[in-house]
mmCIF file of C-alpha atoms and ligand atoms in Angstrom:
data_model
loop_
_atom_site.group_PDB
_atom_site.id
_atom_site.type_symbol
_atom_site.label_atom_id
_atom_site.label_comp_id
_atom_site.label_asym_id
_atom_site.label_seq_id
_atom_site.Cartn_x
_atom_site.Cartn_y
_atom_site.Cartn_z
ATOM 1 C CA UNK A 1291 5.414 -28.623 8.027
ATOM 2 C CA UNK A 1292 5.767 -28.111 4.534
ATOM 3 C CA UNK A 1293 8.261 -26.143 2.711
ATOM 4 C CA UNK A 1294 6.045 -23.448 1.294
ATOM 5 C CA UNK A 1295 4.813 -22.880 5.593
ATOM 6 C CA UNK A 1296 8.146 -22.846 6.673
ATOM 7 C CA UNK A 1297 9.405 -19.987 4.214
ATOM 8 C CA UNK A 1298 6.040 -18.251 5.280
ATOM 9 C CA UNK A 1299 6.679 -18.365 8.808
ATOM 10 C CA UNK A 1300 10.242 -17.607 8.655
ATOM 11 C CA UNK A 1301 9.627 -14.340 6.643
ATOM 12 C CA UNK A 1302 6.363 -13.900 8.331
ATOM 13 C CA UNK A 1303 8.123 -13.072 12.059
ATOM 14 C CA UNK A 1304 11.170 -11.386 10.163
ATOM 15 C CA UNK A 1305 8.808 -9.023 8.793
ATOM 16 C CA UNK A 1306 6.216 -8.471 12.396
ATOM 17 C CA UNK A 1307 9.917 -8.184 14.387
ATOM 18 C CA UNK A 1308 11.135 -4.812 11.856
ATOM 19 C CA UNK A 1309 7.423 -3.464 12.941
ATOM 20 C CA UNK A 1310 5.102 -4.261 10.177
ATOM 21 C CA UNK A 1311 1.362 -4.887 11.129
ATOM 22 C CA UNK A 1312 0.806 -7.435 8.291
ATOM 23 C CA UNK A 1313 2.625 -10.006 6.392
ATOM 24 C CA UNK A 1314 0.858 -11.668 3.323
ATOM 25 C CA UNK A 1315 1.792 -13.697 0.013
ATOM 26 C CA UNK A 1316 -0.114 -14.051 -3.412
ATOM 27 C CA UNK A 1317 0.364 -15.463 -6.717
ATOM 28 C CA UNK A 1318 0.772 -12.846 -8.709
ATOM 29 C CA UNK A 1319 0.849 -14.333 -12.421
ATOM 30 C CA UNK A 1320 -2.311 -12.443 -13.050
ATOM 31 C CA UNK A 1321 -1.016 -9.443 -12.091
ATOM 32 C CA UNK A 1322 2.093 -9.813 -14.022
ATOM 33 C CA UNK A 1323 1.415 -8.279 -17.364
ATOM 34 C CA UNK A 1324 0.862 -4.729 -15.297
ATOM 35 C CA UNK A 1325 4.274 -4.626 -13.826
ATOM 36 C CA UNK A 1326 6.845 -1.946 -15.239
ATOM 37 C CA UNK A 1327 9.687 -3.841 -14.525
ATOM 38 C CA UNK A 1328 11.982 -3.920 -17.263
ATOM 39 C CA UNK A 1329 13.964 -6.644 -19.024
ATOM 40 C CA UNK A 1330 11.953 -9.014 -18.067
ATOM 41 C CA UNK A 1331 13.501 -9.194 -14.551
ATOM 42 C CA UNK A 1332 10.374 -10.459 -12.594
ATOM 43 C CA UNK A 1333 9.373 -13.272 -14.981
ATOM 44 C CA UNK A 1334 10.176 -16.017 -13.202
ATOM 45 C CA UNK A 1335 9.069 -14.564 -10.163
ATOM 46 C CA UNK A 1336 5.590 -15.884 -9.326
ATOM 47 C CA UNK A 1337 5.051 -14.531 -5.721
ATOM 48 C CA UNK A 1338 4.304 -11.372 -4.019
ATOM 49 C CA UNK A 1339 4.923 -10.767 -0.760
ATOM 50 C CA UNK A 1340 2.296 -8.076 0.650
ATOM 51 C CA UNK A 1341 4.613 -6.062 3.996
ATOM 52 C CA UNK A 1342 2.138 -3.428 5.660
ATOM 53 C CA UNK A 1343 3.085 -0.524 8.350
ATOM 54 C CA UNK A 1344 0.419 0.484 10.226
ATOM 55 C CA UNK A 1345 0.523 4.448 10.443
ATOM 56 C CA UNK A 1346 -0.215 6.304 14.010
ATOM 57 C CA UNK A 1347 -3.857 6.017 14.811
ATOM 58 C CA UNK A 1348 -3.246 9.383 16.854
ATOM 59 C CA UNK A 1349 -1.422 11.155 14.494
ATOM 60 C CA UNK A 1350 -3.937 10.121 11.614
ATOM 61 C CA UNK A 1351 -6.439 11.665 14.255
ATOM 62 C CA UNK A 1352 -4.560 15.067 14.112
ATOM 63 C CA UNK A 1353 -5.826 14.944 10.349
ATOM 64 C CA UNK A 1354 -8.768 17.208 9.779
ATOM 65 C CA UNK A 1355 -9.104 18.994 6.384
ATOM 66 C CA UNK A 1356 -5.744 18.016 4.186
ATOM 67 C CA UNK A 1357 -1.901 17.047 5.299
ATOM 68 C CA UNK A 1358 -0.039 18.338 7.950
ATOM 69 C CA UNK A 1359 3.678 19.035 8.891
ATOM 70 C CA UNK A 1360 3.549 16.102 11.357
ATOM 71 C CA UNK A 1361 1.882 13.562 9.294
ATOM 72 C CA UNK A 1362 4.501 14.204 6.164
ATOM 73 C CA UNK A 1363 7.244 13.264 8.435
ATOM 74 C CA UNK A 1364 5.572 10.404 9.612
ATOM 75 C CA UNK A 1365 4.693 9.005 5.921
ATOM 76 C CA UNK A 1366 8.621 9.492 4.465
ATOM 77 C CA UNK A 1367 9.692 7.712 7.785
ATOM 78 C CA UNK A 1368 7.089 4.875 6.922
ATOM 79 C CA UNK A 1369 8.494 5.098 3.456
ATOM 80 C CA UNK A 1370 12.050 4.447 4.801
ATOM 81 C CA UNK A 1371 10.917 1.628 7.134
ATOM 82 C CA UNK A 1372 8.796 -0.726 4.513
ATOM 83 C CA UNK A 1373 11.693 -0.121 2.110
ATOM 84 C CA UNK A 1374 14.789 -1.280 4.994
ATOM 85 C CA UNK A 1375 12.277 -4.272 5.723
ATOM 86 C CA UNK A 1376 11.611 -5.355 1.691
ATOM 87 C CA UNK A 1377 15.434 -5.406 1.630
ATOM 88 C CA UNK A 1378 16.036 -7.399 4.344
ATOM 89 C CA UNK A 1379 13.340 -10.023 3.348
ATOM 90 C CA UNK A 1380 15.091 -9.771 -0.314
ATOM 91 C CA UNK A 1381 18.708 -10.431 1.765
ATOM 92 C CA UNK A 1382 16.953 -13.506 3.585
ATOM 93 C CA UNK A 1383 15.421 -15.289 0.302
ATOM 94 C CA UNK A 1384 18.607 -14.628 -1.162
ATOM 95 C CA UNK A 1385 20.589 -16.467 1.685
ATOM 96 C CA UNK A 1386 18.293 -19.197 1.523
ATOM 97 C CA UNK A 1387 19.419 -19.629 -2.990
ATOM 98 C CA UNK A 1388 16.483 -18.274 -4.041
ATOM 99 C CA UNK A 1389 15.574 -14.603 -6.321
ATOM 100 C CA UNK A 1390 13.759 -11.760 -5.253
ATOM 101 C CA UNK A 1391 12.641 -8.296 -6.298
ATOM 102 C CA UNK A 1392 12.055 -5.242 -3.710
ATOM 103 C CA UNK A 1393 9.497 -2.952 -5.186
ATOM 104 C CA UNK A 1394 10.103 0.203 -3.342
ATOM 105 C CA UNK A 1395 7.146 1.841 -1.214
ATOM 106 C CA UNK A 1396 6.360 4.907 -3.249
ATOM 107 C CA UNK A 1397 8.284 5.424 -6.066
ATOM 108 C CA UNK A 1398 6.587 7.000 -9.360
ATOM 109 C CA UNK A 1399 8.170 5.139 -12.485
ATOM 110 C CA UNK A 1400 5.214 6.552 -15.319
ATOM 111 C CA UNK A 1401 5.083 10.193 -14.431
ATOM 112 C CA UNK A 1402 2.516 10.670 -17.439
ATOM 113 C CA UNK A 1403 0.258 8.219 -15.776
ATOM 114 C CA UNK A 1404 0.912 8.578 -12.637
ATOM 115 C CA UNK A 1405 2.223 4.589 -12.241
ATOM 116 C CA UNK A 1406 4.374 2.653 -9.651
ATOM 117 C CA UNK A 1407 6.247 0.008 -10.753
ATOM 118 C CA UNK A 1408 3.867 -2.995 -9.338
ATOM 119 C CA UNK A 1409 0.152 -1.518 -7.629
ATOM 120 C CA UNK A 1410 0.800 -2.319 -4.142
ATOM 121 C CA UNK A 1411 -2.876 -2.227 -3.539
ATOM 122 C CA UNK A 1412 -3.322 -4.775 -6.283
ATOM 123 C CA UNK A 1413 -0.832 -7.380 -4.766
ATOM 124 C CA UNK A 1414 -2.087 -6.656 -1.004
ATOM 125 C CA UNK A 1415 -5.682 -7.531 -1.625
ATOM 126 C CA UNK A 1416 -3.691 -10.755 -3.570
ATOM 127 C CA UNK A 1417 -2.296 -11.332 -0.364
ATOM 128 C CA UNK A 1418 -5.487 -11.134 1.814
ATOM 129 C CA UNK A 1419 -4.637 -8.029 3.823
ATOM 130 C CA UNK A 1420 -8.419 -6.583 2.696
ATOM 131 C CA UNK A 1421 -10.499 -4.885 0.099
ATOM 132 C CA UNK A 1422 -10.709 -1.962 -2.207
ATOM 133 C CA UNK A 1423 -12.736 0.475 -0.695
ATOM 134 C CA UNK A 1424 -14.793 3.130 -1.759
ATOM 135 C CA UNK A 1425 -11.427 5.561 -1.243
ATOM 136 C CA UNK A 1426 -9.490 3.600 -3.474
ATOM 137 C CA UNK A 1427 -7.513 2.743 -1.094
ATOM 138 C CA UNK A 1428 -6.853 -0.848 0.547
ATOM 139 C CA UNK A 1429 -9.026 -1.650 3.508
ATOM 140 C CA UNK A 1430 -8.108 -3.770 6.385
ATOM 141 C CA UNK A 1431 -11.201 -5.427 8.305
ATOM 142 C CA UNK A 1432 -8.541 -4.279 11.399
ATOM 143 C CA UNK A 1433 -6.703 -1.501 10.413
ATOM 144 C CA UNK A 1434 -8.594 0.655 7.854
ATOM 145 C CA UNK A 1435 -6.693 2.319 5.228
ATOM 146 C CA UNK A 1436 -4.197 3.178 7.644
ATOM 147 C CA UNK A 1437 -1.954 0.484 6.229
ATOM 148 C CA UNK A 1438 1.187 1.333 3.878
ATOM 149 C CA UNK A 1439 2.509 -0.824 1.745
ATOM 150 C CA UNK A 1440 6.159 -2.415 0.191
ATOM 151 C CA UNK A 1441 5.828 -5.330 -2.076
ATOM 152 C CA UNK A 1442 8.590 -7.854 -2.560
ATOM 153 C CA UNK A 1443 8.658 -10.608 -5.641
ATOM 154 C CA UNK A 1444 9.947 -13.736 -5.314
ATOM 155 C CA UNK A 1445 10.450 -17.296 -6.690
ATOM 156 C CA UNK A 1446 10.785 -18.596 -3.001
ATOM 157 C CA UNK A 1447 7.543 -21.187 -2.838
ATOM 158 C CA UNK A 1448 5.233 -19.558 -0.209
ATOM 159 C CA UNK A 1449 1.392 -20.331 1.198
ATOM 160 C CA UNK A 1450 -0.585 -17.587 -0.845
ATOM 161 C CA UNK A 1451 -3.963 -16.377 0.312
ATOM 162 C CA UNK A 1452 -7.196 -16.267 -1.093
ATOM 163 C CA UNK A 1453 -8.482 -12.659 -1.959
ATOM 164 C CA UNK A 1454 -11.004 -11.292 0.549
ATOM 165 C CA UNK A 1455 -14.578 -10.536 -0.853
ATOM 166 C CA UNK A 1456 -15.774 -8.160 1.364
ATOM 167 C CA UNK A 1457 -17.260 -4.628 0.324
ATOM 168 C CA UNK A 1458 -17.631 -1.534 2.281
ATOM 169 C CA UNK A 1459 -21.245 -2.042 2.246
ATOM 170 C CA UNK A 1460 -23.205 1.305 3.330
ATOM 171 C CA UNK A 1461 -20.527 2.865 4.700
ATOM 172 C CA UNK A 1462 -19.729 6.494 3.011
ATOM 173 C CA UNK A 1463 -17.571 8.542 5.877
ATOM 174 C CA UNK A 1464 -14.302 8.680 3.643
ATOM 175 C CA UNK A 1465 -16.992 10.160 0.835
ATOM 176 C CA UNK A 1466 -18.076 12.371 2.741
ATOM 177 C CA UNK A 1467 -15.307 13.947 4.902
ATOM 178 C CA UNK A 1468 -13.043 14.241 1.182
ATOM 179 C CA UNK A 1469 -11.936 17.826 0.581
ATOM 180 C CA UNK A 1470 -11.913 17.609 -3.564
ATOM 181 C CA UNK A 1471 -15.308 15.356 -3.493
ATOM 182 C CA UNK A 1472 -13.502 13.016 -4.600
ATOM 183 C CA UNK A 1473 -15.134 9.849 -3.631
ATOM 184 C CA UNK A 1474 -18.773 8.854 -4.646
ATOM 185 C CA UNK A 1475 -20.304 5.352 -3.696
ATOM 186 C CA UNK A 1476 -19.308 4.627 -7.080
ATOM 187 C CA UNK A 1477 -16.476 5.832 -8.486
ATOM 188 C CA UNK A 1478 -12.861 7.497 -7.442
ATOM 189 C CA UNK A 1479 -12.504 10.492 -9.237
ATOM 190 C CA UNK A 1480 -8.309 10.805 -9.803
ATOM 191 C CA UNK A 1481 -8.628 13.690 -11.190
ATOM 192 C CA UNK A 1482 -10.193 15.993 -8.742
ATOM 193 C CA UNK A 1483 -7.713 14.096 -5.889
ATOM 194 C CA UNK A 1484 -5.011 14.746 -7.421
ATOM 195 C CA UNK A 1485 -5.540 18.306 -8.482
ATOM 196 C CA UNK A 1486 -6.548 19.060 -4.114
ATOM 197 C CA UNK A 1487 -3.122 17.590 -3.402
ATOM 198 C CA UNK A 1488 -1.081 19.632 -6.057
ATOM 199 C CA UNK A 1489 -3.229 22.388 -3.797
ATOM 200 C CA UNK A 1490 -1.851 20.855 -0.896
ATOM 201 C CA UNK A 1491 1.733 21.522 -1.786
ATOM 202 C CA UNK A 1492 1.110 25.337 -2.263
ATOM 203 C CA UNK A 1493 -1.140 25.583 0.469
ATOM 204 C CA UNK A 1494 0.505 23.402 3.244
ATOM 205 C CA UNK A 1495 4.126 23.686 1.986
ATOM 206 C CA UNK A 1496 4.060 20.094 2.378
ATOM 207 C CA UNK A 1497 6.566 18.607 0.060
ATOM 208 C CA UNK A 1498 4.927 15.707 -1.753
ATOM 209 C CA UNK A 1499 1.242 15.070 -3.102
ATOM 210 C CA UNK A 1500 -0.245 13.536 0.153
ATOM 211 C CA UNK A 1501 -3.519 14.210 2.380
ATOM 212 C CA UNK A 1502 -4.265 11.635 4.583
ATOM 213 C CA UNK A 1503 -7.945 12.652 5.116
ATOM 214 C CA UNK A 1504 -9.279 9.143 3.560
ATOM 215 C CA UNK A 1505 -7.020 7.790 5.204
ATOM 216 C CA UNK A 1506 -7.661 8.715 8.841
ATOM 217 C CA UNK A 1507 -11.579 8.119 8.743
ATOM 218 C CA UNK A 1508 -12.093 4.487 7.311
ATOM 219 C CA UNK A 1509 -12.878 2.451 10.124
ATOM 220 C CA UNK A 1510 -12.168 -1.089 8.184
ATOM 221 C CA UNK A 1511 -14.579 -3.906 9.153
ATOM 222 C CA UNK A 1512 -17.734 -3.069 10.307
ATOM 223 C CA UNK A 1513 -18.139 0.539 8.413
ATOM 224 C CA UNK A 1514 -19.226 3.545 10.844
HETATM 225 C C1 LIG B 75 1.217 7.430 -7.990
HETATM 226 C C2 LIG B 75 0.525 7.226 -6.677
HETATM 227 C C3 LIG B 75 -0.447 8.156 -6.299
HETATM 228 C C4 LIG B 75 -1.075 9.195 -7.256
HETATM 229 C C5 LIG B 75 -2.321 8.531 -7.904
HETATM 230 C C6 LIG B 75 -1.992 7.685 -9.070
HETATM 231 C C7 LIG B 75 -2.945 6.481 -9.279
HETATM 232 N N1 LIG B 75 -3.486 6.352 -10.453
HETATM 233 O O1 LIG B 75 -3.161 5.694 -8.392
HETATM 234 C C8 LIG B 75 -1.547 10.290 -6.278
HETATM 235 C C9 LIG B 75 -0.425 11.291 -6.048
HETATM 236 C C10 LIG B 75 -2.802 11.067 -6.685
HETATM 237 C C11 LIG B 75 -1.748 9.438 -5.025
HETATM 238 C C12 LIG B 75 -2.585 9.780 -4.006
HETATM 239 C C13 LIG B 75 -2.712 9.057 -2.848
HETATM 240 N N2 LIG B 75 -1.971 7.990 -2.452
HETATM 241 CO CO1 LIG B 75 -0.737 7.079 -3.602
HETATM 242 N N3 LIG B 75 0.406 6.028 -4.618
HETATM 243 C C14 LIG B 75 0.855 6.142 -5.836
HETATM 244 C C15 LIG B 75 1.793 4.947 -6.160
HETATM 245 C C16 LIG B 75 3.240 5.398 -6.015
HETATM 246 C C17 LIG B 75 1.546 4.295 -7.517
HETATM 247 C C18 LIG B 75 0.051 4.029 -7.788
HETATM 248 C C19 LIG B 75 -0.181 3.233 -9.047
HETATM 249 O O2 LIG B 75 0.706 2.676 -9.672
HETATM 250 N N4 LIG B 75 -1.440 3.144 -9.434
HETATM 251 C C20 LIG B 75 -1.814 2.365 -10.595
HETATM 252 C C21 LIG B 75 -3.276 2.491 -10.900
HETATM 253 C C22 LIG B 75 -3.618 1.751 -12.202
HETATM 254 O O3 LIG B 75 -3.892 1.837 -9.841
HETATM 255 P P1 LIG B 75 -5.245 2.167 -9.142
HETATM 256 O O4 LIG B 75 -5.707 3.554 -9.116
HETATM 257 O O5 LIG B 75 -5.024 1.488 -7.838
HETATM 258 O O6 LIG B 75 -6.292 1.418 -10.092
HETATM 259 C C23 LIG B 75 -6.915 0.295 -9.692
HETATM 260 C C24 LIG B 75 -8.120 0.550 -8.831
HETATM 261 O O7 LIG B 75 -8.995 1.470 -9.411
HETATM 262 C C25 LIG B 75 -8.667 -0.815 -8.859
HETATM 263 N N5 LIG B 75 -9.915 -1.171 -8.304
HETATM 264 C C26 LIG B 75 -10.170 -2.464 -8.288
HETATM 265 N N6 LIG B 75 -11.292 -2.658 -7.648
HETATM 266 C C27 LIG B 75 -11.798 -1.470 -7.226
HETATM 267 C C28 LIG B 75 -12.924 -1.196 -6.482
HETATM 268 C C29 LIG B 75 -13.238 0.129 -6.144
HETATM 269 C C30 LIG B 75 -14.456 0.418 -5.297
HETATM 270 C C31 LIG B 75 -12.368 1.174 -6.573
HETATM 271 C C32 LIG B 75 -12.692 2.598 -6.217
HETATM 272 C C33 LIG B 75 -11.214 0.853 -7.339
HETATM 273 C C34 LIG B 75 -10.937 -0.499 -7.641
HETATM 274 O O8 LIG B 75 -8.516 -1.213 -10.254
HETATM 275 C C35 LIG B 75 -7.457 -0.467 -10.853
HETATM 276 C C36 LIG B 75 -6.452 -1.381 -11.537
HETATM 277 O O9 LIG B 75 -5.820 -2.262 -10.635
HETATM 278 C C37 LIG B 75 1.370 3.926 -5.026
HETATM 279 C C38 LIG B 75 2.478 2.951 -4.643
HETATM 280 C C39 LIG B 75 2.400 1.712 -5.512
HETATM 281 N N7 LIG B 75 3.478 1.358 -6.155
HETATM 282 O O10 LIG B 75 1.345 1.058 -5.593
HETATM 283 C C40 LIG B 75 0.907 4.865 -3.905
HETATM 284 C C41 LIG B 75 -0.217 4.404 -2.977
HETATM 285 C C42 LIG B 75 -1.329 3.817 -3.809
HETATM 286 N N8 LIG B 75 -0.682 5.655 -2.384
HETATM 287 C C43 LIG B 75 -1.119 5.520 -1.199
HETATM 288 C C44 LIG B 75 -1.795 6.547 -0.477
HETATM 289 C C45 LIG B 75 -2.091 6.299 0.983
HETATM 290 C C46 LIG B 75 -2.192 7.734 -1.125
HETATM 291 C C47 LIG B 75 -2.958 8.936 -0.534
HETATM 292 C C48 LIG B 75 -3.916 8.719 0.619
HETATM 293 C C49 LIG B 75 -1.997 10.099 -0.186
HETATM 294 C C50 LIG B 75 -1.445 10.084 1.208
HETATM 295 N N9 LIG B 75 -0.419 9.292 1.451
HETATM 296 O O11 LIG B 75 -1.916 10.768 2.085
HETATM 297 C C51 LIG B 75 -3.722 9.412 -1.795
HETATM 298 C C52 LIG B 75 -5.012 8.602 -1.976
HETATM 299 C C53 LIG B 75 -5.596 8.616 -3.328
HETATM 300 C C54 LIG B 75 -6.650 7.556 -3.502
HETATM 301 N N10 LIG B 75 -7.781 7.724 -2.798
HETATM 302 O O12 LIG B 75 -6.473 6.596 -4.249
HETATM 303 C C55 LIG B 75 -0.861 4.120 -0.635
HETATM 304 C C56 LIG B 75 -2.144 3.325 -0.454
HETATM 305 C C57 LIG B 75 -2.204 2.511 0.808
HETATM 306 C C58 LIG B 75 -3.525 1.809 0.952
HETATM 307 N N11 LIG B 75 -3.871 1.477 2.196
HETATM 308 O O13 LIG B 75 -4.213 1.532 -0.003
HETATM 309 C C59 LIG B 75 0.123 3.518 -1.728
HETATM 310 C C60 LIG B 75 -0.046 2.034 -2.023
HETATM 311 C C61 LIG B 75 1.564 3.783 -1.229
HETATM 312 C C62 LIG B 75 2.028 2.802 -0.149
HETATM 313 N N12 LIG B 75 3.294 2.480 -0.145
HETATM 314 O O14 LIG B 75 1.294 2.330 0.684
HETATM 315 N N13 LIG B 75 -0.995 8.296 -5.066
HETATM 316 S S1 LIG B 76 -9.549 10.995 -2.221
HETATM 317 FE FE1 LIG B 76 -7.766 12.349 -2.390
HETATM 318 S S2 LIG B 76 -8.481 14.409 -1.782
HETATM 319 FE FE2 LIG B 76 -10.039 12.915 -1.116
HETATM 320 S S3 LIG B 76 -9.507 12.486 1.016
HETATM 321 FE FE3 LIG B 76 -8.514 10.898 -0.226
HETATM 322 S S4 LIG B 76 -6.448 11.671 -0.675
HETATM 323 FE FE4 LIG B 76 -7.693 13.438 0.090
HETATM 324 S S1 LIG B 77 -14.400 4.931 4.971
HETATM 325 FE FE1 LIG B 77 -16.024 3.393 4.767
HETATM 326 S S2 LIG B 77 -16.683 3.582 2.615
HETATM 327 FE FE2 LIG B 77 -14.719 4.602 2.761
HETATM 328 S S3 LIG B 77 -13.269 3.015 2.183
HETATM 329 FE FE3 LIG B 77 -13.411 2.971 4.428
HETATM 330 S S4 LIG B 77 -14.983 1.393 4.880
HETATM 331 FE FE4 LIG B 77 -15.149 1.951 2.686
#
């Protein structure tokens, strides 16, 4: 086996045993000059690893209209899992001599513009775990958009993936079950998203700008 498998395997199972669904790795040097990491700390570091956790299908499916108490638990507690697992991948590469770079699950860095440090969608698609959809959002040929994401650079040599090409084809449910009409088979509107989750927060007294609607009706491969 060569080096780059090994690494991949080893972090691979690390990752599936702390409960993530998928484990990927891309080169990300043409992602690079997006990153907001300062000081030039992730240079050198020319893979990502992609970690996804796989939200409850039956608590998406108590999603209707907008976010619920239930499902806001349920995404910080994802939050808190994808970040535990990026640092204990980061502890293993370390172990093993070589640099890495947790990018934490949801942190806002750019408030103006609304930017995380590295797109996690960006680097997952990098990695193979899917497509972007229609919603924006990554989309698993298994899982949907039900996936979250953590992101962890590295200079440990791994196997990286080739991108997926597939589209969402005629598929249009997340389109049409959006609350802000949001979604058009063209274009994401951010604007009109964002504004029906600042709603949310008023509305719902849910504590962060989240919905989950988009999220609970994309079927992944295979459209409706
Ligand atoms: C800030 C933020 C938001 C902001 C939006 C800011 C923004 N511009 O994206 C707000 C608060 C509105 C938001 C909303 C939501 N978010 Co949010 N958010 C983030 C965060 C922290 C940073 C996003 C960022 O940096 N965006 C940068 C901009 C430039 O990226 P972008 O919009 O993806 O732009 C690219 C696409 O348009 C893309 N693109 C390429 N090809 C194609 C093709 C098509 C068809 C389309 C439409 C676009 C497209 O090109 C652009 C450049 O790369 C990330 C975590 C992270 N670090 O990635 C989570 C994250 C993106 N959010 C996530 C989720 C799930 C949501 C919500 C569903 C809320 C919820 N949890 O219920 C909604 C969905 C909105 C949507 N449909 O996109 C998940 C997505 C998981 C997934 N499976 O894709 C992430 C990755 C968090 C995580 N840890 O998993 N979010
Ligand atoms: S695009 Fe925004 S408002 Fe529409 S369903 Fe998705 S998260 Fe909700
Ligand atoms: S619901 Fe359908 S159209 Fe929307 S992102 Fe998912 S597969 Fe694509």
């Amino acid at each position: 086996m060569t080096e780059k498998k090994e690494n991949f395997d080893k972090l691979s199972s690390l990752a599936l045993n702390e409960g993530m669904a998928v484990f990927g790795a891309a080169d990300v040097t043409s992602a690079r000059n997006g990153f907001l990491i300062p000081n030039g700390a992730a240079d050198s570091l020319d893979y990502g690893i992609s970690i996804g956790y796989r939200l409850s299908k039956s608590l998406l499916s108590s999603i209707t209209d907008g976010p619920n108490q239930l499902y806001y638990f349920h995404y910080q507690r994802a939050n808190i899992l994808l970040d535990q697992t990026a640092l204990k991948l980061t502890a293993f590469i370390q172990r093993c001599g070589f640099n890495a770079l947790p990018v934490p699950a949801s942190q806002v860095v750019d408030w103006e513009k609304q930017l995380g440090s590295v797109n996690h969608r960006q680097i997952a698609r990098l990695a193979g775990h899917g497509w972007i959809g229609k919603n924006n959002l990554l989309v698993n040929p298994s899982f949907g958009s039900s996936l979250r994401f953590a992101t962890i650079l590295t200079d440990m040599p791994l196997v990286t993936a080739v991108p997926s090409d597939e589209i969402c084809g005629e598929c249009d449910l997340c389109a049409r079950a959006c609350p802000a009409n949001a979604i058009t088979d063209t274009e994401y509107k951010l604007s009109a998203c964002s504004d029906k989750l600042k709603e949310f927060i008023k509305t719902r007294r849910i504590g962060q700008m989240i919905c989950g609607v988009c999220v609970n009706v994309c079927p992944g491969k295979g459209g409706k």
